[in-house]
Coordinates of C-alpha atoms and ligand atoms in Angstrom, one line a residue:
X1 CA 94.9 117.5 -0.5
X2 CA 92.7 114.4 -0.8
X3 CA 95.9 112.5 0.5
X4 CA 96.5 115.0 3.4
X5 CA 93.3 114.8 4.6
X6 CA 93.3 110.9 4.0
X7 CA 96.6 110.8 6.0
X8 CA 94.9 112.8 8.6
X9 CA 91.9 111.0 9.4
X10 CA 94.4 107.6 9.2
X11 CA 96.5 109.4 12.2
X12 CA 93.4 110.9 13.6
X13 CA 92.0 107.5 14.1
X14 CA 94.8 106.8 17.0
X15 CA 93.6 108.8 19.4
X16 CA 93.8 108.9 23.2
X17 CA 91.2 106.8 24.8
X18 CA 91.3 106.2 28.7
X19 CA 89.1 104.0 30.5
X20 CA 88.4 102.9 34.0
X21 CA 90.8 100.5 35.3
X22 CA 91.0 97.2 37.3
X23 CA 92.4 98.7 40.2
X24 CA 90.5 102.2 39.6
X25 CA 93.2 104.7 38.7
X26 CA 96.0 103.1 40.8
X27 CA 97.8 100.6 38.2
X28 CA 100.8 99.6 40.1
X29 CA 101.1 96.5 42.2
X30 CA 102.9 96.9 45.7
X31 CA 104.3 94.0 47.3
X32 CA 105.8 93.6 50.7
X33 CA 106.8 89.8 51.9
X34 CA 109.4 86.9 52.0
X35 CA 111.0 85.2 49.1
X36 CA 112.1 82.4 51.2
X37 CA 114.5 83.5 53.9
X38 CA 114.7 86.9 51.9
X39 CA 112.5 89.9 52.7
X40 CA 111.3 91.3 49.5
X41 CA 109.7 94.7 48.6
X42 CA 108.6 95.1 45.1
X43 CA 106.7 97.4 42.7
X44 CA 105.5 96.2 39.3
X45 CA 104.8 99.2 36.9
X46 CA 102.7 97.8 33.9
X47 CA 102.4 99.9 30.7
X48 CA 98.5 99.8 30.5
X49 CA 99.0 98.3 26.7
X50 CA 99.3 94.9 25.6
X51 CA 101.9 94.1 24.2
X52 CA 103.8 96.1 26.7
X53 CA 106.8 96.3 28.7
X54 CA 106.5 96.3 32.6
X55 CA 109.0 98.0 34.9
X56 CA 109.8 96.0 38.1
X57 CA 111.8 97.2 40.9
X58 CA 112.8 94.9 43.7
X59 CA 114.4 95.7 47.1
X60 CA 115.7 92.7 49.0
X61 CA 117.0 92.9 52.4
X62 CA 119.3 90.4 54.0
X63 CA 123.2 89.4 53.4
X64 CA 124.7 87.2 50.8
X65 CA 122.4 88.0 47.6
X66 CA 123.9 86.9 44.8
X67 CA 121.3 86.8 42.0
X68 CA 117.4 88.2 41.8
X69 CA 115.3 87.1 38.8
X70 CA 111.8 87.8 37.6
X71 CA 109.5 85.7 35.4
X72 CA 105.9 86.4 34.2
X73 CA 104.0 83.6 34.2
X74 CA 100.4 83.3 32.5
X75 CA 97.8 81.5 35.1
X76 CA 96.9 78.3 32.8
X77 CA 100.3 77.9 31.5
X78 CA 102.3 77.6 34.4
X79 CA 106.2 77.8 34.6
X80 CA 106.6 75.2 32.1
X81 CA 104.7 77.5 29.7
X82 CA 106.6 80.7 30.7
X83 CA 109.5 82.5 28.9
X84 CA 112.9 82.2 30.8
X85 CA 113.2 84.2 34.1
X86 CA 114.8 87.8 33.5
X87 CA 118.1 88.2 35.7
X88 CA 117.3 91.5 37.5
X89 CA 120.2 93.9 37.3
X90 CA 121.4 95.4 40.6
X91 CA 120.7 99.4 40.7
X92 CA 124.1 101.3 41.1
X93 CA 124.5 103.0 44.2
X94 CA 121.5 101.7 45.9
X95 CA 122.6 98.3 47.8
X96 CA 119.7 95.6 47.8
X97 CA 117.7 97.2 44.7
X98 CA 117.2 95.3 41.5
X99 CA 115.6 96.3 38.2
X100 CA 114.0 94.1 35.6
X101 CA 112.0 94.7 32.5
X102 CA 109.5 92.1 31.4
X103 CA 107.4 91.7 28.3
X104 CA 103.6 91.0 28.7
X105 CA 102.5 89.6 25.3
X106 CA 98.9 88.8 26.0
X107 CA 96.4 90.1 28.4
X108 CA 95.6 87.9 31.3
X109 CA 96.1 87.0 35.0
X110 CA 99.7 86.8 35.4
X111 CA 102.2 86.1 38.4
X112 CA 105.4 87.4 38.4
X113 CA 107.7 84.5 40.1
X114 CA 110.7 86.6 41.6
X115 CA 113.5 84.2 42.8
X116 CA 116.3 85.2 45.0
X117 CA 119.3 83.1 45.4
X118 CA 122.2 83.8 47.9
X119 CA 123.9 82.1 51.0
X120 CA 120.8 81.5 52.7
X121 CA 119.7 79.5 49.7
X122 CA 117.0 80.2 47.2
X123 CA 113.4 81.8 47.8
X124 CA 110.7 82.5 45.3
X125 CA 107.3 84.6 45.9
X126 CA 104.3 85.0 43.7
X127 CA 103.1 88.3 42.9
X128 CA 99.7 88.3 41.2
X129 CA 99.3 91.0 38.2
X130 CA 96.4 91.8 36.2
X131 CA 98.1 92.3 33.0
X132 CA 95.1 93.8 30.6
X133 CA 94.9 96.7 28.1
X134 CA 93.7 99.7 29.8
X135 CA 94.3 102.5 27.5
X136 CA 95.4 103.3 24.0
X137 CA 98.6 105.2 23.6
X138 CA 97.6 108.7 21.9
X139 CA 99.6 109.8 18.7
X140 CA 101.7 112.6 20.1
X141 CA 101.0 115.7 17.8
X142 CA 104.6 116.5 16.8
X143 CA 105.1 112.6 15.9
X144 CA 101.7 113.0 13.6
X145 CA 103.2 116.1 11.9
X146 CA 106.6 114.4 11.2
X147 CA 104.8 111.4 9.9
X148 CA 102.5 113.8 7.5
X149 CA 105.3 115.8 6.2
X150 CA 107.2 112.3 5.3
X151 CA 104.2 111.1 3.9
X152 CA 103.6 114.1 1.6
X153 CA 107.3 113.8 0.4
X154 CA 106.9 110.1 -0.3
X155 CA 103.7 110.8 -2.0
X156 CA 105.1 113.6 -4.2
X157 CA 108.1 111.4 -5.1
X158 CA 106.2 108.5 -6.2
X159 CA 104.1 110.6 -8.6
X160 CA 107.2 112.1 -9.8
X161 CA 108.8 108.7 -10.7
X162 CA 105.7 107.9 -12.3
X163 CA 105.7 111.1 -14.4
X164 CA 109.6 110.5 -15.5
X165 CA 108.9 106.9 -16.1
X166 CA 106.2 108.2 -18.8
X167 CA 108.6 110.7 -20.3
X168 CA 112.2 111.1 -19.7
X169 CA 111.9 107.2 -19.2
X170 CA 111.0 106.4 -22.8
X171 CA 113.4 109.6 -24.5
X172 CA 116.7 108.3 -25.6
X173 CA 119.5 109.8 -23.9
X174 CA 120.2 113.5 -25.3
X175 CA 117.4 113.8 -27.8
X176 CA 114.5 116.2 -27.1
X177 CA 111.3 114.6 -25.6
X178 CA 108.7 113.2 -28.2
X179 CA 105.8 115.7 -29.1
X180 CA 103.0 115.3 -26.2
X181 CA 105.6 114.1 -23.8
X182 CA 104.2 116.2 -21.2
X183 CA 100.4 115.6 -21.7
X184 CA 101.2 112.0 -21.4
X185 CA 103.4 112.5 -18.2
X186 CA 100.6 114.5 -16.6
X187 CA 98.2 111.6 -17.5
X188 CA 100.4 109.0 -15.9
X189 CA 101.0 111.1 -12.5
X190 CA 97.2 111.5 -12.1
X191 CA 96.9 107.6 -12.8
X192 CA 99.6 106.9 -10.2
X193 CA 98.5 109.4 -7.7
X194 CA 94.9 107.6 -7.8
X195 CA 96.4 104.3 -7.5
X196 CA 98.5 105.3 -4.4
X197 CA 95.4 107.1 -3.1
X198 CA 93.5 103.9 -3.4
X199 CA 96.1 101.9 -1.6
X200 CA 96.4 104.5 1.2
X201 CA 92.5 104.2 1.3
X202 CA 93.0 100.3 1.9
X203 CA 95.8 100.7 4.6
X204 CA 93.4 103.1 6.4
X205 CA 90.6 100.3 6.7
X206 CA 93.3 97.8 7.8
X207 CA 94.5 100.1 10.4
X208 CA 90.8 101.0 11.7
X209 CA 90.0 96.9 11.8
X210 CA 93.2 96.8 13.8
X211 CA 92.4 99.6 16.1
X212 CA 88.7 98.3 16.6
X213 CA 90.2 94.9 17.7
X214 CA 92.7 96.4 20.3
X215 CA 89.6 98.5 21.6
X216 CA 87.5 95.5 22.2
X217 CA 90.5 93.8 24.2
X218 CA 90.6 97.1 26.6
X219 CA 89.8 96.1 29.7
X220 CA 86.1 96.9 31.3
X221 CA 85.3 95.5 34.7
X222 CA 82.0 94.1 34.8
X223 CA 78.9 96.4 35.5
X224 CA 77.0 96.2 38.6
X225 CA 74.2 98.0 40.5
X226 CA 73.6 98.4 44.2
X227 CA 70.1 99.1 45.6
X228 CA 68.8 99.6 49.4
X229 CA 66.1 96.7 50.1
X230 CA 64.0 98.1 53.3
X231 CA 60.9 95.8 52.8
X232 CA 62.3 93.5 55.8
X233 CA 62.1 96.8 58.0
X234 CA 66.4 96.7 58.3
X235 CA 68.2 98.0 55.5
X236 CA 69.7 95.7 53.3
X237 CA 72.1 96.6 50.7
X238 CA 71.7 94.5 47.6
X239 CA 74.7 94.1 45.0
X240 CA 73.9 92.9 41.8
X241 CA 76.3 91.8 39.4
X242 CA 74.4 92.7 35.9
X243 CA 77.3 91.9 33.5
X244 CA 76.3 89.8 30.8
X245 CA 79.9 88.0 30.8
X246 CA 79.2 87.0 34.1
X247 CA 75.4 86.0 33.6
X248 CA 76.1 83.9 30.8
X249 CA 79.9 83.1 31.1
X250 CA 80.8 83.9 27.9
X251 CA 83.8 85.9 27.5
X252 CA 83.8 88.2 24.6
X253 CA 87.4 89.4 24.8
X254 CA 90.3 86.8 25.0
X255 CA 91.0 88.2 28.7
X256 CA 87.6 87.6 30.0
X257 CA 88.2 84.0 30.0
X258 CA 90.1 84.8 33.5
X259 CA 86.8 86.5 34.5
X260 CA 84.2 83.8 33.9
X261 CA 85.7 81.5 36.4
X262 CA 84.2 81.2 40.0
X263 CA 84.7 83.7 42.5
X264 CA 87.0 82.4 45.5
X265 CA 87.1 83.8 49.2
X266 CA 89.6 86.4 49.9
X267 CA 90.2 86.4 53.9
X268 CA 87.0 84.1 53.7
X269 CA 84.9 86.6 52.0
X270 CA 83.5 86.4 48.6
X271 CA 83.1 89.9 48.5
X272 CA 84.5 92.6 50.2
X273 CA 82.4 95.9 49.8
X274 CA 83.5 99.4 50.5
X275 CA 81.0 102.4 50.5
X276 CA 81.8 106.0 50.3
X277 CA 79.4 108.6 51.0
X278 CA 79.4 111.2 48.4
X279 CA 78.0 114.2 49.9
X280 CA 80.3 116.0 51.9
X281 CA 81.6 116.0 55.4
X282 CA 81.4 114.3 57.7
X283 CA 82.4 111.4 55.9
X284 CA 80.8 108.5 56.0
X285 CA 82.2 104.9 55.2
X286 CA 81.2 101.2 55.6
X287 CA 83.4 98.2 55.0
X288 CA 80.8 95.0 54.5
X289 CA 81.0 91.4 53.5
X290 CA 77.7 90.7 51.3
X291 CA 77.2 87.0 51.3
X292 CA 75.9 85.9 48.0
X293 CA 72.2 84.6 47.3
X294 CA 72.8 83.3 43.9
X295 CA 76.2 83.8 41.8
X296 CA 75.0 87.6 40.7
X297 CA 73.4 88.9 43.9
X298 CA 74.8 89.8 47.2
X299 CA 73.4 91.2 50.2
X300 CA 74.5 92.4 53.4
X301 CA 73.2 94.5 56.4
X302 CA 73.7 98.3 56.4
X303 CA 73.9 98.3 60.3
X304 CA 74.2 101.9 61.5
X305 CA 75.1 103.5 58.4
X306 CA 74.2 107.3 58.1
X307 CA 72.0 108.4 54.8
X308 CA 73.1 109.8 51.9
X309 CA 74.5 109.1 48.4
X310 CA 77.2 106.5 48.1
X311 CA 79.5 105.2 45.8
X312 CA 80.0 101.3 46.4
X313 CA 83.4 99.7 45.7
X314 CA 83.2 95.7 45.6
X315 CA 86.5 93.6 45.6
X316 CA 86.2 90.1 44.2
X317 CA 88.9 87.7 43.3
X318 CA 88.4 85.0 40.3
X319 CA 89.7 81.6 40.8
X320 CA 91.9 82.1 38.1
X321 CA 93.9 85.0 40.4
X322 CA 92.2 87.8 38.5
X323 CA 90.7 90.4 41.2
X324 CA 88.4 92.9 40.0
X325 CA 86.6 96.2 41.4
X326 CA 83.0 96.7 40.8
X327 CA 81.6 99.8 40.9
X328 CA 78.0 101.1 41.5
X329 CA 76.3 104.2 42.9
X330 CA 73.5 103.9 45.5
X331 CA 71.2 106.2 47.5
X332 CA 71.1 105.0 51.3
X333 CA 68.0 106.2 53.2
X334 CA 67.3 106.8 56.8
X335 CA 67.0 103.9 59.0
X336 CA 64.4 102.7 61.2
X337 CA 66.8 102.2 64.2
X338 CA 70.0 100.9 63.9
X339 CA 70.3 97.3 63.8
X340 CA 73.7 95.7 64.4
X341 CA 75.7 94.4 61.4
X342 CA 75.3 90.8 61.2
X343 CA 78.9 90.0 60.0
X344 CA 81.7 90.9 62.8
X345 CA 84.2 91.6 60.2
X346 CA 81.5 94.4 59.2
X347 CA 81.9 98.1 60.0
X348 CA 80.6 101.5 59.4
X349 CA 82.0 104.9 60.4
X350 CA 81.0 108.1 60.4
X351 CA 83.7 111.2 61.1
X352 CA 86.4 113.5 60.1
X353 CA 90.1 113.4 60.2
X354 CA 91.8 115.1 62.9
X355 CA 95.5 115.2 61.4
X356 CA 98.0 112.7 62.1
X357 CA 96.1 111.0 65.0
X358 CA 92.6 109.7 65.4
X359 CA 91.1 109.1 68.6
X360 CA 88.9 105.8 69.0
X361 CA 85.7 105.4 71.2
X362 CA 87.9 103.2 73.9
X363 CA 90.5 106.3 74.3
X364 CA 93.2 104.4 72.0
X365 CA 94.6 106.3 69.3
X366 CA 95.8 105.5 65.5
X367 CA 98.9 107.6 64.3
X368 CA 100.2 108.2 61.0
X369 CA 103.8 108.2 61.8
X370 CA 106.0 111.1 60.1
X371 CA 102.7 112.2 58.1
X372 CA 103.5 115.0 55.9
X373 CA 101.5 117.9 54.7
X374 CA 101.5 116.8 51.3
X375 CA 103.0 114.0 49.0
X376 CA 104.3 114.1 45.3
X377 CA 102.4 111.8 42.9
X378 CA 104.4 108.7 42.4
X379 CA 106.8 109.0 45.0
X380 CA 107.3 105.8 47.5
X381 CA 105.4 106.6 50.4
X382 CA 105.3 103.8 52.7
X383 CA 102.4 104.5 55.0
X384 CA 103.2 103.4 58.7
X385 CA 100.4 103.6 61.3
X386 CA 100.9 102.9 65.2
X387 CA 98.1 101.9 67.3
X388 CA 98.4 103.0 70.8
X389 CA 96.2 102.0 73.9
X390 CA 95.0 105.2 75.8
X391 CA 97.9 104.9 78.4
X392 CA 100.4 105.6 75.3
X393 CA 101.7 102.2 75.0
X394 CA 101.8 100.5 71.9
X395 CA 98.6 98.1 71.4
X396 CA 99.0 94.2 70.7
X397 CA 96.4 93.5 67.6
X398 CA 94.1 90.5 67.1
X399 CA 94.0 89.9 63.3
X400 CA 91.0 91.7 61.3
X401 CA 90.7 89.3 58.2
X402 CA 94.0 87.7 58.9
X403 CA 96.1 91.1 59.0
X404 CA 96.9 93.6 61.6
X405 CA 95.4 96.1 59.8
X406 CA 93.4 97.3 56.4
X407 CA 93.7 100.8 54.5
X408 CA 91.4 102.0 51.8
X409 CA 93.1 104.6 49.7
X410 CA 90.2 107.0 48.1
X411 CA 90.6 110.2 46.0
X412 CA 87.7 112.3 47.0
X413 CA 86.8 112.5 43.4
X414 CA 85.9 108.8 43.2
X415 CA 88.5 108.1 40.4
X416 CA 91.3 106.4 42.5
X417 CA 90.3 103.6 45.0
X418 CA 92.5 100.7 46.2
X419 CA 92.3 98.7 49.2
X420 CA 95.9 98.3 50.8
X421 CA 97.3 95.4 53.4
X422 CA 100.5 95.3 55.0
X423 CA 101.5 92.9 52.0
X424 CA 100.8 95.6 49.4
X425 CA 98.2 96.1 47.0
X426 CA 97.7 92.4 46.1
X427 CA 94.9 90.0 47.1
X428 CA 96.2 87.0 49.1
X429 CA 93.8 84.6 48.0
X430 CA 94.9 85.8 44.1
X431 CA 98.6 84.9 45.2
X432 CA 97.4 81.4 46.6
X433 CA 95.6 80.5 43.6
X434 CA 98.6 81.4 41.2
X435 CA 101.0 80.0 43.6
X436 CA 98.7 76.4 44.3
X437 CA 97.1 75.9 40.7
X438 CA 98.0 72.1 39.8
X439 CA 98.3 71.2 36.1
X440 CA 95.2 68.6 37.2
X441 CA 92.9 71.9 37.9
X442 CA 91.2 71.6 34.4
X443 CA 87.8 72.4 35.4
X444 CA 86.4 75.6 36.8
X445 CA 85.8 75.4 40.3
X446 CA 88.4 72.5 41.2
X447 CA 91.1 75.1 42.4
X448 CA 88.2 77.2 43.9
X449 CA 86.9 74.4 46.2
X450 CA 90.8 73.6 47.3
X451 CA 91.1 77.6 48.1
X452 CA 87.8 77.8 49.8
X453 CA 88.8 74.7 51.9
X454 CA 92.1 76.4 52.9
X455 CA 90.6 79.7 53.7
X456 CA 88.2 77.7 56.2
X457 CA 91.3 75.8 57.8
X458 CA 93.1 79.5 57.9
X459 CA 95.1 79.9 61.6
X460 CA 93.9 83.1 63.1
X461 CA 95.9 82.4 66.6
X462 CA 98.8 85.0 66.1
X463 CA 98.4 88.7 67.4
X464 CA 100.3 91.2 65.9
X465 CA 102.4 94.3 66.7
X466 CA 100.5 97.8 67.0
X467 CA 102.8 99.5 64.4
X468 CA 102.4 98.1 60.6
X469 CA 103.1 99.7 57.2
X470 CA 101.7 99.9 54.0
X471 CA 104.1 99.8 50.5
X472 CA 102.3 102.1 48.4
X473 CA 102.7 105.4 46.3
X474 CA 99.8 108.0 45.7
X475 CA 99.5 107.5 41.8
X476 CA 98.1 111.1 40.7
X477 CA 97.7 114.5 42.0
X478 CA 94.6 115.3 44.0
X479 CA 92.8 114.9 47.6
X480 CA 92.7 111.9 49.0
X481 CA 91.3 110.2 52.2
X482 CA 93.0 107.0 53.7
X483 CA 90.7 104.7 56.1
X484 CA 92.6 102.7 58.3
X485 CA 90.9 99.7 60.1
X486 CA 91.9 97.3 62.9
X487 CA 90.3 95.0 65.3
X488 CA 89.7 96.3 69.0
X489 CA 88.2 94.6 71.8
X490 CA 85.2 96.7 71.1
X491 CA 85.0 95.5 67.3
X492 CA 86.5 96.8 64.5
X493 CA 87.2 100.4 64.2
X494 CA 88.0 102.7 61.3
X495 CA 90.2 106.1 61.5
X496 CA 89.9 108.5 59.0
X497 CA 93.1 110.6 57.4
X498 CA 93.6 113.1 54.8
X499 CA 96.5 113.8 52.3
X500 CA 97.0 116.1 49.6
X501 CA 99.2 115.0 46.7
X502 CA 100.8 116.8 44.2
Ligands
CU601 CU1 86.6 93.2 53.5

């Protein structure tokens, strides 16, 4: 019985453990862009455990494609230190579709280099991926029972062998067992059983250590806190990174060497902060860009944001290309007057969805094209939106943070949050960081300085078509809200939409 209990405990130690994720409940990476002359769409599904096997689906449009490869490259090793690229296999019956599987052997900030070869030449694109252990795979009960049964069988077998060795083993063939052999055999069987149990106890301790080590390497985002400062009359949101790993720049887990590196501006902003009101309809929402007062504290004016209980999601990107979402709860008091937000890219909103089309203040509309009543979790649901002028013509859009439009997907229980762009779930600056790191970028901040200079020089001249898409699949069932933001002559505008995911 001791053995059974020890085995049960050994197996029970491997239990399910889900932690908050880097992307908050939306672990897959979606990408839409160009590999040289070839338009590429890719989804990278990480296993959530390290080491683990990632599933990569690539869709290439364009003629004459002869080969598609995928290669995982960790930030600080470069392509020279990466395993050779895997050739993605064409998917039968789906022209342009390719599938590859890549092993991620250590946690960290990776890029998946997708290379396309064909008659139009060769093109490569870098897709940033944060490969971190986010969960422990549970021991399935049926597997536990099978292993327990086999373990008991082995134990009984081993004890029987020891007993036989002490009795039959020392008896000449054909002759009867000597007197007292049965007692001697029982003693040896007990001794053998005790030795095996001690071995099992040792194995249990070893296993517990391995498990503790794995748990200490599980991803956890930086801890943060948010408060509202009303001392200056206007309401200022103060968002503070309270995490000791960041304060002391001392990594604890091995992957944290990627998060103690400087922050870099994404679309020119060090932090993109979203506030979602938690207490019911009409929903209130803000997209703010707090300025850093020191490396831990960020402040932004709350403008005309309605009072209420909010959850703040702050997106930051490290120089290593690792992006994180930091979460904090905050209560926003009613404001005295409505001071304007300071940053022209900031926007606050209060209102409720009105189906597939939302009418903006200036009479223009934003429509979710082909919006279904509900969607299946995990199903590819390219979200297409059209902005139309009041007269019904498709609008031309000036860039909002370098893009025609931004979208935030949020499950109303707060467990799923992700910021989408037409190029997918990836951060632009993470892509630049992973693509433009040089072997000479050996000191923290060297690459960050170059990326910051590049962001300043970013051209904002083009205008975009008023129709744009976000590649995405809703990760889990639930009630979702999607906020779409574009820039209009009167400023940044927001349109809310609801979606039920089954
Ligand atoms: Cu932003």
